[in-house]
Structures are given as C-alpha cells and as structure tokens.
mmCIF file of C-alpha atoms in Angstrom:
data_model
loop_
_atom_site.group_PDB
_atom_site.id
_atom_site.type_symbol
_atom_site.label_atom_id
_atom_site.label_comp_id
_atom_site.label_asym_id
_atom_site.label_seq_id
_atom_site.Cartn_x
_atom_site.Cartn_y
_atom_site.Cartn_z
ATOM 1 C CA MET A 4 -23.103 -49.335 62.067
ATOM 2 C CA THR A 5 -20.028 -51.103 60.835
ATOM 3 C CA PRO A 6 -17.164 -48.697 60.011
ATOM 4 C CA THR A 7 -15.849 -48.549 56.475
ATOM 5 C CA ALA A 8 -12.685 -50.667 56.249
ATOM 6 C CA VAL A 9 -9.440 -48.937 55.422
ATOM 7 C CA PRO A 10 -7.861 -50.389 52.232
ATOM 8 C CA SER A 11 -5.101 -52.773 53.094
ATOM 9 C CA THR A 12 -2.668 -50.871 50.922
ATOM 10 C CA VAL A 13 -2.971 -47.743 53.132
ATOM 11 C CA HIS A 14 -1.432 -47.755 56.565
ATOM 12 C CA ASP A 15 -3.284 -46.035 59.369
ATOM 13 C CA GLY A 16 -0.374 -43.667 60.020
ATOM 14 C CA GLU A 17 -0.159 -42.684 56.367
ATOM 15 C CA GLN A 18 -3.864 -42.019 56.166
ATOM 16 C CA ASP A 19 -3.661 -39.753 59.162
ATOM 17 C CA LEU A 20 -0.948 -37.716 57.562
ATOM 18 C CA ASP A 21 -2.552 -37.137 54.184
ATOM 19 C CA LEU A 22 -6.217 -36.857 55.118
ATOM 20 C CA THR A 23 -7.031 -33.803 52.981
ATOM 21 C CA SER A 24 -5.139 -34.820 49.882
ATOM 22 C CA SER A 25 -6.543 -38.333 50.041
ATOM 23 C CA ALA A 26 -10.064 -36.998 50.332
ATOM 24 C CA ILE A 27 -9.557 -34.784 47.283
ATOM 25 C CA ASP A 28 -8.063 -37.658 45.267
ATOM 26 C CA HIS A 29 -10.972 -39.945 46.213
ATOM 27 C CA LYS A 30 -13.598 -37.380 45.310
ATOM 28 C CA LEU A 31 -12.013 -36.617 41.970
ATOM 29 C CA ALA A 32 -11.874 -40.312 41.193
ATOM 30 C CA GLU A 33 -15.495 -40.703 42.137
ATOM 31 C CA ASN A 34 -17.185 -37.863 40.229
ATOM 32 C CA GLY A 35 -14.779 -35.497 38.551
ATOM 33 C CA GLN A 36 -13.518 -37.196 35.477
ATOM 34 C CA SER A 37 -16.574 -39.245 34.532
ATOM 35 C CA ASN A 38 -17.882 -39.255 31.066
ATOM 36 C CA GLY A 39 -21.189 -37.687 32.034
ATOM 37 C CA THR A 40 -23.015 -40.961 32.565
ATOM 38 C CA SER A 41 -24.493 -42.110 35.845
ATOM 39 C CA THR A 42 -25.638 -45.451 37.186
ATOM 40 C CA THR A 43 -27.985 -43.827 39.746
ATOM 41 C CA ASN A 44 -30.910 -41.404 39.636
ATOM 42 C CA VAL A 45 -28.543 -38.547 40.438
ATOM 43 C CA GLN A 46 -28.108 -36.536 37.286
ATOM 44 C CA GLU A 47 -24.701 -35.625 35.935
ATOM 45 C CA LEU A 48 -23.924 -32.232 34.492
ATOM 46 C CA ASP A 49 -24.864 -32.500 30.770
ATOM 47 C CA ALA A 50 -24.056 -29.626 28.420
ATOM 48 C CA SER A 51 -26.005 -31.266 25.577
ATOM 49 C CA LYS A 52 -29.266 -30.438 27.412
ATOM 50 C CA LEU A 53 -28.478 -26.716 27.578
ATOM 51 C CA THR A 54 -31.587 -24.615 27.049
ATOM 52 C CA TYR A 55 -31.565 -21.138 25.474
ATOM 53 C CA THR A 56 -33.537 -18.039 26.536
ATOM 54 C CA PHE A 57 -32.277 -14.977 24.763
ATOM 55 C CA THR A 58 -32.404 -11.472 26.160
ATOM 56 C CA GLU A 59 -35.047 -9.017 25.067
ATOM 57 C CA LYS A 60 -32.930 -6.106 26.313
ATOM 58 C CA PRO A 61 -29.511 -6.429 24.705
ATOM 59 C CA GLY A 62 -26.759 -4.177 26.052
ATOM 60 C CA ASP A 63 -24.404 -1.963 24.148
ATOM 61 C CA VAL A 64 -20.842 -2.989 23.389
ATOM 62 C CA PRO A 65 -18.569 -0.485 25.181
ATOM 63 C CA PRO A 66 -15.899 1.483 23.360
ATOM 64 C CA LEU A 67 -12.435 0.044 23.276
ATOM 65 C CA GLY A 68 -10.693 0.555 26.613
ATOM 66 C CA VAL A 69 -13.922 0.759 28.636
ATOM 67 C CA ASP A 70 -14.422 -2.169 30.999
ATOM 68 C CA SER A 71 -16.673 -0.652 33.683
ATOM 69 C CA ILE A 72 -19.296 2.024 33.955
ATOM 70 C CA ASP A 73 -19.846 3.855 37.244
ATOM 71 C CA GLY A 74 -17.750 1.250 39.013
ATOM 72 C CA VAL A 75 -19.799 -1.664 37.655
ATOM 73 C CA THR A 76 -18.101 -4.269 35.447
ATOM 74 C CA VAL A 77 -19.540 -4.461 31.943
ATOM 75 C CA CYS A 78 -20.878 -7.936 31.205
ATOM 76 C CA THR A 79 -22.243 -9.500 28.042
ATOM 77 C CA ASP A 80 -25.954 -10.198 27.365
ATOM 78 C CA HIS A 81 -26.134 -13.763 28.675
ATOM 79 C CA MET A 82 -24.883 -16.148 31.313
ATOM 80 C CA ILE A 83 -25.109 -19.873 31.947
ATOM 81 C CA THR A 84 -26.445 -21.372 35.186
ATOM 82 C CA ALA A 85 -26.850 -24.950 36.437
ATOM 83 C CA ALA A 86 -28.297 -25.742 39.891
ATOM 84 C CA TRP A 87 -27.320 -28.813 41.868
ATOM 85 C CA SER A 88 -28.750 -30.696 44.869
ATOM 86 C CA ALA A 89 -27.457 -33.681 46.663
ATOM 87 C CA LYS A 90 -30.819 -35.351 46.234
ATOM 88 C CA SER A 91 -31.214 -35.138 42.428
ATOM 89 C CA GLY A 92 -27.882 -34.014 41.115
ATOM 90 C CA TRP A 93 -27.444 -31.423 38.378
ATOM 91 C CA LYS A 94 -30.450 -29.720 36.830
ATOM 92 C CA THR A 95 -30.659 -28.759 33.170
ATOM 93 C CA PRO A 96 -28.169 -25.989 32.442
ATOM 94 C CA GLU A 97 -29.675 -22.740 31.078
ATOM 95 C CA LEU A 98 -28.280 -19.966 28.913
ATOM 96 C CA LYS A 99 -30.359 -16.927 29.897
ATOM 97 C CA PRO A 100 -30.147 -13.123 30.135
ATOM 98 C CA TYR A 101 -27.435 -11.829 32.419
ATOM 99 C CA GLY A 102 -28.869 -10.580 35.704
ATOM 100 C CA PRO A 103 -29.095 -11.008 39.455
ATOM 101 C CA ILE A 104 -29.157 -14.365 41.149
ATOM 102 C CA SER A 105 -31.339 -15.039 44.189
ATOM 103 C CA LEU A 106 -29.895 -16.226 47.468
ATOM 104 C CA MET A 107 -31.307 -16.629 50.942
ATOM 105 C CA PRO A 108 -29.452 -14.701 53.713
ATOM 106 C CA THR A 109 -28.525 -18.045 55.237
ATOM 107 C CA ALA A 110 -26.939 -19.410 52.045
ATOM 108 C CA SER A 111 -23.777 -21.359 52.718
ATOM 109 C CA VAL A 112 -21.576 -19.198 50.469
ATOM 110 C CA LEU A 113 -22.342 -16.057 52.527
ATOM 111 C CA HIS A 114 -21.201 -17.557 55.840
ATOM 112 C CA TYR A 115 -18.705 -20.318 55.150
ATOM 113 C CA ALA A 116 -16.910 -19.215 51.975
ATOM 114 C CA THR A 117 -18.116 -22.214 49.979
ATOM 115 C CA GLU A 118 -17.187 -20.561 46.679
ATOM 116 C CA CYS A 119 -14.637 -21.130 43.941
ATOM 117 C CA PHE A 120 -14.100 -19.702 40.517
ATOM 118 C CA GLU A 121 -11.943 -19.624 37.416
ATOM 119 C CA GLY A 122 -10.658 -16.866 35.167
ATOM 120 C CA LEU A 123 -9.901 -17.303 31.484
ATOM 121 C CA LYS A 124 -10.114 -15.183 28.348
ATOM 122 C CA ALA A 125 -11.744 -15.350 24.942
ATOM 123 C CA TYR A 126 -9.644 -13.758 22.240
ATOM 124 C CA ARG A 127 -10.577 -12.231 18.874
ATOM 125 C CA GLY A 128 -7.794 -13.423 16.611
ATOM 126 C CA TYR A 129 -6.113 -11.442 13.829
ATOM 127 C CA ASP A 130 -7.397 -14.213 11.509
ATOM 128 C CA GLY A 131 -10.985 -13.290 12.469
ATOM 129 C CA LYS A 132 -11.541 -16.398 14.593
ATOM 130 C CA LEU A 133 -12.623 -16.489 18.269
ATOM 131 C CA ARG A 134 -10.507 -18.608 20.561
ATOM 132 C CA LEU A 135 -10.190 -19.807 24.106
ATOM 133 C CA PHE A 136 -6.751 -20.619 25.569
ATOM 134 C CA ARG A 137 -6.561 -24.063 27.099
ATOM 135 C CA PRO A 138 -10.126 -24.002 28.594
ATOM 136 C CA ASN A 139 -9.783 -27.633 29.644
ATOM 137 C CA CYS A 140 -7.179 -26.642 32.203
ATOM 138 C CA ASN A 141 -9.494 -24.063 33.788
ATOM 139 C CA ALA A 142 -12.381 -26.562 33.875
ATOM 140 C CA GLU A 143 -10.190 -29.194 35.484
ATOM 141 C CA ARG A 144 -8.919 -26.726 38.091
ATOM 142 C CA LEU A 145 -12.506 -25.608 38.853
ATOM 143 C CA LEU A 146 -13.324 -29.182 39.647
ATOM 144 C CA MET A 147 -10.301 -29.537 41.929
ATOM 145 C CA SER A 148 -11.190 -26.283 43.732
ATOM 146 C CA ALA A 149 -14.810 -27.290 44.188
ATOM 147 C CA THR A 150 -13.756 -30.626 45.574
ATOM 148 C CA ARG A 151 -11.359 -28.939 48.048
ATOM 149 C CA ILE A 152 -14.234 -26.997 49.691
ATOM 150 C CA SER A 153 -16.855 -29.735 49.531
ATOM 151 C CA LEU A 154 -18.837 -28.395 46.567
ATOM 152 C CA PRO A 155 -20.342 -30.864 44.060
ATOM 153 C CA GLY A 156 -18.306 -32.648 41.442
ATOM 154 C CA PHE A 157 -18.934 -32.638 37.706
ATOM 155 C CA SER A 158 -17.346 -33.661 34.466
ATOM 156 C CA SER A 159 -14.832 -30.902 33.626
ATOM 157 C CA GLY A 160 -15.426 -31.630 29.939
ATOM 158 C CA GLU A 161 -19.062 -30.542 30.360
ATOM 159 C CA VAL A 162 -18.030 -27.257 31.919
ATOM 160 C CA GLU A 163 -15.679 -26.636 28.999
ATOM 161 C CA LYS A 164 -18.582 -27.250 26.623
ATOM 162 C CA LEU A 165 -20.771 -24.771 28.497
ATOM 163 C CA ILE A 166 -18.048 -22.086 28.343
ATOM 164 C CA LEU A 167 -17.784 -22.604 24.605
ATOM 165 C CA ALA A 168 -21.578 -22.416 24.290
ATOM 166 C CA LEU A 169 -21.731 -19.004 26.005
ATOM 167 C CA MET A 170 -18.966 -17.682 23.747
ATOM 168 C CA ALA A 171 -20.661 -19.075 20.641
ATOM 169 C CA VAL A 172 -23.715 -16.877 21.492
ATOM 170 C CA ASP A 173 -22.128 -13.687 22.919
ATOM 171 C CA GLY A 174 -18.744 -13.787 21.254
ATOM 172 C CA PRO A 175 -19.764 -12.494 17.789
ATOM 173 C CA LYS A 176 -21.402 -9.280 19.152
ATOM 174 C CA TRP A 177 -19.148 -8.558 22.124
ATOM 175 C CA LEU A 178 -15.829 -9.388 20.409
ATOM 176 C CA PRO A 179 -16.609 -8.165 16.861
ATOM 177 C CA ARG A 180 -14.335 -9.083 13.976
ATOM 178 C CA ASP A 181 -13.365 -5.445 13.535
ATOM 179 C CA ARG A 182 -11.560 -5.544 16.910
ATOM 180 C CA PRO A 183 -8.781 -8.083 16.404
ATOM 181 C CA GLY A 184 -6.456 -8.327 19.381
ATOM 182 C CA SER A 185 -9.240 -7.736 21.915
ATOM 183 C CA PHE A 186 -10.510 -10.110 24.538
ATOM 184 C CA LEU A 187 -13.251 -10.949 27.068
ATOM 185 C CA TYR A 188 -12.702 -12.257 30.551
ATOM 186 C CA LEU A 189 -14.773 -15.320 31.549
ATOM 187 C CA ARG A 190 -15.628 -16.226 35.115
ATOM 188 C CA PRO A 191 -17.057 -19.732 35.759
ATOM 189 C CA THR A 192 -18.066 -19.961 39.452
ATOM 190 C CA VAL A 193 -19.484 -22.507 41.859
ATOM 191 C CA ILE A 194 -21.164 -21.473 45.110
ATOM 192 C CA GLY A 195 -22.898 -23.272 47.943
ATOM 193 C CA THR A 196 -26.546 -22.155 48.123
ATOM 194 C CA GLN A 197 -28.097 -24.345 50.844
ATOM 195 C CA ALA A 198 -30.132 -22.012 53.116
ATOM 196 C CA GLN A 199 -29.132 -23.516 56.430
ATOM 197 C CA LEU A 200 -26.679 -22.298 59.026
ATOM 198 C CA GLY A 201 -24.172 -24.821 60.268
ATOM 199 C CA VAL A 202 -20.635 -25.724 59.331
ATOM 200 C CA GLN A 203 -21.260 -28.534 56.859
ATOM 201 C CA ALA A 204 -20.865 -29.398 53.198
ATOM 202 C CA PRO A 205 -23.800 -27.685 51.355
ATOM 203 C CA SER A 206 -26.417 -29.956 49.901
ATOM 204 C CA GLU A 207 -27.318 -27.316 47.240
ATOM 205 C CA ALA A 208 -25.057 -25.365 44.892
ATOM 206 C CA LEU A 209 -25.084 -23.240 41.758
ATOM 207 C CA LEU A 210 -22.642 -23.205 38.827
ATOM 208 C CA TYR A 211 -22.735 -20.035 36.774
ATOM 209 C CA ILE A 212 -20.589 -18.652 33.925
ATOM 210 C CA ILE A 213 -20.403 -15.009 32.983
ATOM 211 C CA ALA A 214 -18.355 -13.020 30.428
ATOM 212 C CA THR A 215 -17.000 -9.551 31.237
ATOM 213 C CA PHE A 216 -14.649 -6.827 30.089
ATOM 214 C CA MET A 217 -11.334 -6.296 31.795
ATOM 215 C CA PRO A 218 -8.577 -3.694 31.337
ATOM 216 C CA VAL A 219 -5.216 -4.602 29.790
ATOM 217 C CA LEU A 220 -2.901 -5.048 32.745
ATOM 218 C CA HIS A 221 0.283 -6.539 31.348
ATOM 219 C CA SER A 222 1.998 -3.312 30.218
ATOM 220 C CA PRO A 223 2.126 -0.841 33.117
ATOM 221 C CA ALA A 224 4.274 2.181 32.406
ATOM 222 C CA GLY A 225 7.684 1.536 33.824
ATOM 223 C CA GLY A 226 6.864 -2.024 34.782
ATOM 224 C CA MET A 227 5.201 -3.495 37.847
ATOM 225 C CA LYS A 228 6.551 -2.409 41.175
ATOM 226 C CA LEU A 229 6.242 -4.887 44.057
ATOM 227 C CA HIS A 230 6.360 -4.410 47.800
ATOM 228 C CA THR A 231 7.231 -7.527 49.838
ATOM 229 C CA SER A 232 4.660 -8.802 52.313
ATOM 230 C CA PRO A 233 4.814 -7.754 55.923
ATOM 231 C CA ASP A 234 6.028 -10.163 58.598
ATOM 232 C CA ASP A 235 2.589 -10.272 60.171
ATOM 233 C CA MET A 236 0.657 -11.432 57.094
ATOM 234 C CA VAL A 237 0.769 -14.420 54.698
ATOM 235 C CA ARG A 238 -1.462 -15.097 51.716
ATOM 236 C CA ALA A 239 -1.217 -18.846 51.712
ATOM 237 C CA TRP A 240 0.491 -21.609 53.678
ATOM 238 C CA VAL A 241 1.432 -25.230 53.278
ATOM 239 C CA GLY A 242 -1.489 -27.359 54.371
ATOM 240 C CA GLY A 243 -3.930 -24.628 53.445
ATOM 241 C CA PHE A 244 -5.720 -23.923 50.147
ATOM 242 C CA GLY A 245 -3.456 -21.590 48.219
ATOM 243 C CA TYR A 246 -3.402 -24.137 45.384
ATOM 244 C CA ALA A 247 -7.184 -23.902 44.949
ATOM 245 C CA LYS A 248 -8.897 -20.870 43.331
ATOM 246 C CA VAL A 249 -11.263 -20.029 46.148
ATOM 247 C CA GLY A 250 -12.529 -16.625 47.216
ATOM 248 C CA ALA A 251 -11.014 -17.047 50.684
ATOM 249 C CA ASN A 252 -7.570 -16.660 49.160
ATOM 250 C CA TYR A 253 -8.276 -13.088 48.030
ATOM 251 C CA GLY A 254 -10.242 -11.099 50.588
ATOM 252 C CA PRO A 255 -7.724 -11.312 53.428
ATOM 253 C CA SER A 256 -4.950 -10.081 51.076
ATOM 254 C CA LEU A 257 -6.684 -6.808 50.134
ATOM 255 C CA LEU A 258 -5.682 -4.854 53.192
ATOM 256 C CA ALA A 259 -1.925 -5.228 52.569
ATOM 257 C CA THR A 260 -2.487 -4.671 48.812
ATOM 258 C CA LYS A 261 -4.343 -1.427 49.437
ATOM 259 C CA GLU A 262 -1.561 -0.126 51.703
ATOM 260 C CA ALA A 263 1.103 -1.105 49.171
ATOM 261 C CA ARG A 264 -0.750 0.773 46.420
ATOM 262 C CA ALA A 265 -1.000 3.837 48.690
ATOM 263 C CA ARG A 266 2.804 3.750 48.838
ATOM 264 C CA GLY A 267 3.161 3.609 45.027
ATOM 265 C CA PHE A 268 3.409 -0.113 44.464
ATOM 266 C CA GLY A 269 1.215 -2.228 42.239
ATOM 267 C CA GLN A 270 1.172 -5.566 44.089
ATOM 268 C CA ILE A 271 2.505 -7.482 47.069
ATOM 269 C CA LEU A 272 5.317 -9.982 46.554
ATOM 270 C CA TRP A 273 4.195 -12.609 49.052
ATOM 271 C CA LEU A 274 6.987 -14.175 51.051
ATOM 272 C CA TYR A 275 6.600 -17.367 53.050
ATOM 273 C CA GLY A 276 8.232 -18.619 56.264
ATOM 274 C CA ASN A 277 11.142 -17.293 58.221
ATOM 275 C CA GLU A 278 13.290 -17.986 55.200
ATOM 276 C CA GLY A 279 11.377 -15.468 53.102
ATOM 277 C CA TYR A 280 10.546 -17.746 50.170
ATOM 278 C CA CYS A 281 9.231 -15.932 47.115
ATOM 279 C CA THR A 282 5.775 -17.276 46.155
ATOM 280 C CA GLU A 283 3.334 -15.063 44.298
ATOM 281 C CA ALA A 284 3.013 -11.444 43.086
ATOM 282 C CA GLY A 285 -0.454 -10.460 44.088
ATOM 283 C CA ALA A 286 -2.562 -13.303 42.736
ATOM 284 C CA SER A 287 -0.081 -14.040 39.925
ATOM 285 C CA ASN A 288 2.812 -16.467 39.704
ATOM 286 C CA PHE A 289 6.257 -14.834 40.083
ATOM 287 C CA PHE A 290 9.426 -15.425 38.091
ATOM 288 C CA VAL A 291 13.008 -14.259 38.062
ATOM 289 C CA VAL A 292 15.633 -14.702 35.357
ATOM 290 C CA TRP A 293 19.230 -14.700 36.579
ATOM 291 C CA LYS A 294 22.704 -16.037 36.096
ATOM 292 C CA THR A 295 23.780 -18.680 38.627
ATOM 293 C CA LYS A 296 27.146 -18.236 40.301
ATOM 294 C CA GLU A 297 28.342 -20.905 37.866
ATOM 295 C CA GLY A 298 27.255 -18.785 34.892
ATOM 296 C CA LYS A 299 24.077 -20.664 33.840
ATOM 297 C CA THR A 300 20.989 -18.655 32.826
ATOM 298 C CA GLU A 301 17.825 -19.732 34.633
ATOM 299 C CA ILE A 302 14.128 -18.909 34.719
ATOM 300 C CA VAL A 303 13.161 -19.643 38.315
ATOM 301 C CA THR A 304 9.723 -19.877 39.911
ATOM 302 C CA ALA A 305 8.258 -21.433 43.022
ATOM 303 C CA PRO A 306 7.256 -25.115 42.892
ATOM 304 C CA ILE A 307 3.764 -26.486 43.180
ATOM 305 C CA ASP A 308 4.592 -29.823 44.804
ATOM 306 C CA ASP A 309 3.913 -28.490 48.320
ATOM 307 C CA ARG A 310 0.446 -27.142 47.294
ATOM 308 C CA LEU A 311 1.364 -23.651 48.528
ATOM 309 C CA ILE A 312 0.668 -21.677 45.380
ATOM 310 C CA LEU A 313 -1.794 -21.811 42.500
ATOM 311 C CA ASN A 314 -0.799 -23.840 39.491
ATOM 312 C CA GLY A 315 -1.627 -21.086 37.004
ATOM 313 C CA VAL A 316 -2.565 -21.973 33.426
ATOM 314 C CA THR A 317 -0.298 -19.189 32.133
ATOM 315 C CA ARG A 318 2.454 -20.443 34.466
ATOM 316 C CA ARG A 319 2.352 -23.991 33.162
ATOM 317 C CA SER A 320 2.072 -22.849 29.605
ATOM 318 C CA LEU A 321 5.014 -20.503 29.635
ATOM 319 C CA LEU A 322 7.216 -23.078 31.496
ATOM 320 C CA GLN A 323 6.340 -25.673 28.888
ATOM 321 C CA ILE A 324 6.984 -23.421 25.890
ATOM 322 C CA ALA A 325 10.197 -22.164 27.386
ATOM 323 C CA ARG A 326 11.455 -25.709 27.927
ATOM 324 C CA GLU A 327 10.582 -26.582 24.345
ATOM 325 C CA ARG A 328 11.894 -23.526 22.518
ATOM 326 C CA LEU A 329 14.775 -22.391 24.788
ATOM 327 C CA GLU A 330 16.353 -25.764 25.374
ATOM 328 C CA GLY A 331 20.094 -25.449 25.641
ATOM 329 C CA GLU A 332 19.883 -21.680 26.049
ATOM 330 C CA ILE A 333 18.293 -21.367 29.459
ATOM 331 C CA ASP A 334 17.330 -23.715 32.295
ATOM 332 C CA VAL A 335 13.740 -23.676 33.544
ATOM 333 C CA VAL A 336 13.767 -24.295 37.267
ATOM 334 C CA GLU A 337 10.913 -24.840 39.733
ATOM 335 C CA ARG A 338 12.254 -24.637 43.291
ATOM 336 C CA LYS A 339 12.049 -22.779 46.520
ATOM 337 C CA TYR A 340 14.140 -19.585 46.534
ATOM 338 C CA THR A 341 14.349 -16.701 48.939
ATOM 339 C CA ILE A 342 14.173 -12.897 48.645
ATOM 340 C CA GLN A 343 17.743 -12.919 49.971
ATOM 341 C CA GLU A 344 18.803 -14.972 46.871
ATOM 342 C CA VAL A 345 17.168 -12.342 44.693
ATOM 343 C CA MET A 346 18.946 -9.529 46.570
ATOM 344 C CA ASP A 347 22.305 -11.346 46.305
ATOM 345 C CA ALA A 348 21.839 -11.851 42.559
ATOM 346 C CA ASN A 349 21.031 -8.159 42.172
ATOM 347 C CA ALA A 350 24.068 -7.077 44.230
ATOM 348 C CA GLU A 351 26.322 -9.330 42.171
ATOM 349 C CA GLY A 352 24.906 -8.205 38.790
ATOM 350 C CA ARG A 353 23.352 -11.590 38.063
ATOM 351 C CA LEU A 354 19.663 -10.580 38.139
ATOM 352 C CA LEU A 355 18.554 -10.187 34.510
ATOM 353 C CA GLU A 356 14.773 -9.704 34.612
ATOM 354 C CA SER A 357 11.595 -10.546 36.461
ATOM 355 C CA PHE A 358 7.916 -10.929 35.614
ATOM 356 C CA ALA A 359 4.531 -11.955 36.977
ATOM 357 C CA ALA A 360 2.240 -14.244 35.060
ATOM 358 C CA GLY A 361 -1.451 -15.027 35.233
ATOM 359 C CA THR A 362 -4.688 -14.696 33.288
ATOM 360 C CA ALA A 363 -5.387 -11.100 34.367
ATOM 361 C CA PHE A 364 -1.840 -9.740 34.158
ATOM 362 C CA PHE A 365 -0.699 -12.164 31.393
ATOM 363 C CA VAL A 366 3.136 -11.788 31.344
ATOM 364 C CA CYS A 367 3.911 -8.534 33.110
ATOM 365 C CA PRO A 368 7.471 -7.239 33.571
ATOM 366 C CA VAL A 369 8.613 -6.365 37.143
ATOM 367 C CA SER A 370 10.903 -3.368 37.376
ATOM 368 C CA LEU A 371 11.362 -2.995 41.174
ATOM 369 C CA ILE A 372 10.972 -4.918 44.397
ATOM 370 C CA HIS A 373 10.910 -2.973 47.698
ATOM 371 C CA HIS A 374 12.057 -5.109 50.625
ATOM 372 C CA ARG A 375 12.497 -3.888 54.171
ATOM 373 C CA GLY A 376 13.645 -0.426 53.189
ATOM 374 C CA GLN A 377 15.702 -1.501 50.192
ATOM 375 C CA ASP A 378 14.910 -1.191 46.485
ATOM 376 C CA ILE A 379 15.858 -3.969 44.135
ATOM 377 C CA GLN A 380 16.064 -2.405 40.662
ATOM 378 C CA ILE A 381 15.414 -4.953 37.922
ATOM 379 C CA PRO A 382 16.508 -4.516 34.275
ATOM 380 C CA MET A 383 13.697 -3.780 31.895
ATOM 381 C CA GLY A 384 15.498 -4.320 28.547
ATOM 382 C CA LYS A 385 16.686 -1.784 26.022
ATOM 383 C CA ALA A 386 13.193 -0.486 25.201
ATOM 384 C CA GLY A 387 12.112 -0.391 28.819
ATOM 385 C CA ASP A 388 9.142 -2.650 28.200
ATOM 386 C CA GLY A 389 10.516 -5.897 29.650
ATOM 387 C CA GLY A 390 13.410 -8.246 29.495
ATOM 388 C CA PRO A 391 14.210 -10.274 26.300
ATOM 389 C CA TYR A 392 13.100 -13.635 27.658
ATOM 390 C CA SER A 393 9.794 -12.435 29.128
ATOM 391 C CA LEU A 394 9.004 -10.588 25.866
ATOM 392 C CA LYS A 395 9.916 -13.556 23.775
ATOM 393 C CA ILE A 396 7.684 -15.985 25.827
ATOM 394 C CA LYS A 397 4.913 -13.384 25.909
ATOM 395 C CA GLY A 398 5.030 -13.114 22.116
ATOM 396 C CA TRP A 399 4.846 -16.850 21.636
ATOM 397 C CA LEU A 400 1.780 -17.172 23.850
ATOM 398 C CA GLN A 401 0.114 -14.149 22.200
ATOM 399 C CA ASP A 402 0.583 -15.719 18.786
ATOM 400 C CA ILE A 403 -1.347 -18.758 19.965
ATOM 401 C CA MET A 404 -4.093 -16.816 21.646
ATOM 402 C CA TYR A 405 -4.688 -14.462 18.719
ATOM 403 C CA GLY A 406 -4.317 -16.973 15.895
ATOM 404 C CA ASN A 407 -1.010 -15.897 14.424
ATOM 405 C CA VAL A 408 -0.043 -19.549 14.617
ATOM 406 C CA ASP A 409 -2.085 -22.715 14.778
ATOM 407 C CA HIS A 410 -1.647 -24.586 18.092
ATOM 408 C CA PRO A 411 -3.642 -27.109 20.073
ATOM 409 C CA TRP A 412 -3.853 -24.673 23.032
ATOM 410 C CA GLY A 413 -5.947 -22.296 20.943
ATOM 411 C CA VAL A 414 -9.466 -23.727 20.945
ATOM 412 C CA VAL A 415 -11.615 -22.144 18.187
ATOM 413 C CA VAL A 416 -15.210 -21.251 19.078
ATOM 414 C CA GLN A 417 -17.835 -22.150 16.570
ATOM 415 C CA GLU A 418 -19.773 -18.877 16.633
ATOM 416 C CA GLU A 419 -23.498 -18.487 16.120
ATOM 417 C CA GLN A 420 -24.221 -16.419 13.059
#
C-alpha cells in the first residue's frame, strides 16, 4: 500500500509537533461544517427528516424550585435520538418519549470514555417568548468535542435545529407562560455504542438530546467560596482535553470537590503548574477584577490559546459584551495569572471582585478563596450580592436571555400550539 503523501506545505517536523490539533482541524474540515449534503451513500445528519412519536404517559410539571424527585432529575416528556454507523452514516432522527436507552455491556462509551456533551438553557422570557441563548455555539462545540474523541462528525447547524425542535414541542408545557424568568437545562450528548472491546474509534454512535430541570446556582448566600486544588491533583493540562466538553474531564475531579464541600467550600479553584496559574472554578470559567499597580481596572481570566480550559459560551459572551459596553472604563484581559498575583492584589487592596461563569452557575460571585491555610476575602459589593461589574454584566446577559431586549444571541423558539 502506498502511504498518503504529506502536503508539501507541511514540514515533517511541524506535523510531528501538532498531530492532535492537525487531526481535529482536518476532521472538522471534512465533515463538521458541511451543509448537510453528501456525495456518497453515507447519510448526513438531517433535521428536516425528524419523525415524531408523542408520549402516551405525559409527566407532571414540577412546582417552582423542584428539579429532582428522590434524587432523580426531572426531565420533560420527550427526547431526540439519532443513531450513526460508519457504514451508513446518520439514521433518521426521532423525537420520542423520554426513557431508557439500550446499550450492550461492551459498548465503547462504558469502557473508553467515548462520550461528550453540551449544556445550554431554554428561557421563558418576560415577553412570553421562549428563547435559547446562542445555541449555535453549543452545537459547534459539541462537534469539536466529538471530533476530539473520534466520534462521528455532523453539521452543527442540524444539531441546532434538533434542539429547537425539542423545545418547540416540550417548551410550551414545561416552561409555561405564567412562569416568566424560569428555564430548562438542555443536554445534547454523543456516545460511542459499538459493542466491541478494543481501544479504537467506535464504528457506531448515538446522539441524543434531553431537557431537564436544574436548580438556580448563581446566587449562593454569601457568595461562592473556593478552595484551591491540592498539589497532587489537576483537572486539565496542556496537551490534554480540557478544552473539549467530555465526561472524562469531570469524574476525576469529584473526589477533591467532595472533600472541599465537606470543609465548607462550594467548588475547587483549579491551579496549574508549579506557578499556580488560576484556570477554572469547578467546571466554570474563573474571573477576577482588580486594579493594576499602575491604577488600571481589569477583568482578567485565563486564556484559551493553549487549549487548557473550556471556551465557555457564557465566558465568550460576557467578555464580548464587556469589551463593547465598558470600553474606556475597564480593560478586558485574557492571560495567564497566578494565585500569588491574586493574593498580592488582595494584600495591596487592589482586588475588587471575583466571579465564576458558565451555563450552570451563570455569573456567580466569589466571596472567598482558601489557599494553603490562608483566606482571601473578596469584596461582594454594598448589597453583599456581588461586585458592581459582575452584576452589571450579569444583568446585560439576563436581559438578552429573558427577552427584556432584542439581541441576535437570543434565538426565539417557534413553539407548537
């Protein structure tokens, strides 16, 4: 067999150094951003072919504030599934009653962590409309995560259409118009289902989308308290997969998180390297607001160019809106910074506020960081519910999500009547 030639524009040494990132880029170019058409007999994911089978046993909408019953997350009546095989491509997607899925004990996902997912919310606006917040970003990231762990590609636009289709059916009942300001949590997931042991890319997979209830997490009494990560544990590392939303990022972090909560802290502030770089708070992006020694006010967060952390949709949105609306007032900075810098700013009276940001925790103020026996007390504003910049940015994003303002990021769902 004649080996595939290396393109003349790529030097052998360069290819050796960026093997993983090159493979991801090539796969995305091949199958991720297509328009849904195919020149072969392998079928593309096609939301226009979605079939509907409605439940005969509809569930009850829980009271406000109830998100689980007997430890089981409350889900809506329906889910969407689409199976894939390397031989024939994507099968017809189905909207059907929510319920168990069938897997063989040798399924790839159960042994080799071939699983990725997304998290986004549907919001019942104060204007009565149902919205999603930038669902295209979640669909695109799902594709990137799937590609990173050798799961099948798809058009991200088709996944977005399927998310909208599920909300069009279940949204009217489970987010009724008499509950403005409420939300559902959506979980699109892709898993490897091939029933064969062996470390290999699965030749069968399943995409499914569910909608669930989730508690409000962004306003803990007294603010979120963080405990820095121990020296013998890291959540993600350069060259790994911290930038992809895969299940393997989360399970190994639970031990330290459980211990931190037993000590009275809400999440782990994950530090990286001997320098102690600040990366993420739990599974959320982490931010500080401080004055530089030169007197400039900055919002600072870790960068994404080294692929160490997740490029959160909330993260990119708040950075963009801060740059647009706070220009000239505050500098928005993405760079590596250490826990020692945070401690120095605190000791010198330059630390103004801190917050975590993500879909689950939204924009959540941080009131304390415990690091190696020392407590860093962080201002929480006059009302004690967060600093002025975090509250301002949080309000701007909420206005978009709940329809107080019209904005392209708020995608209106055309609900079934």
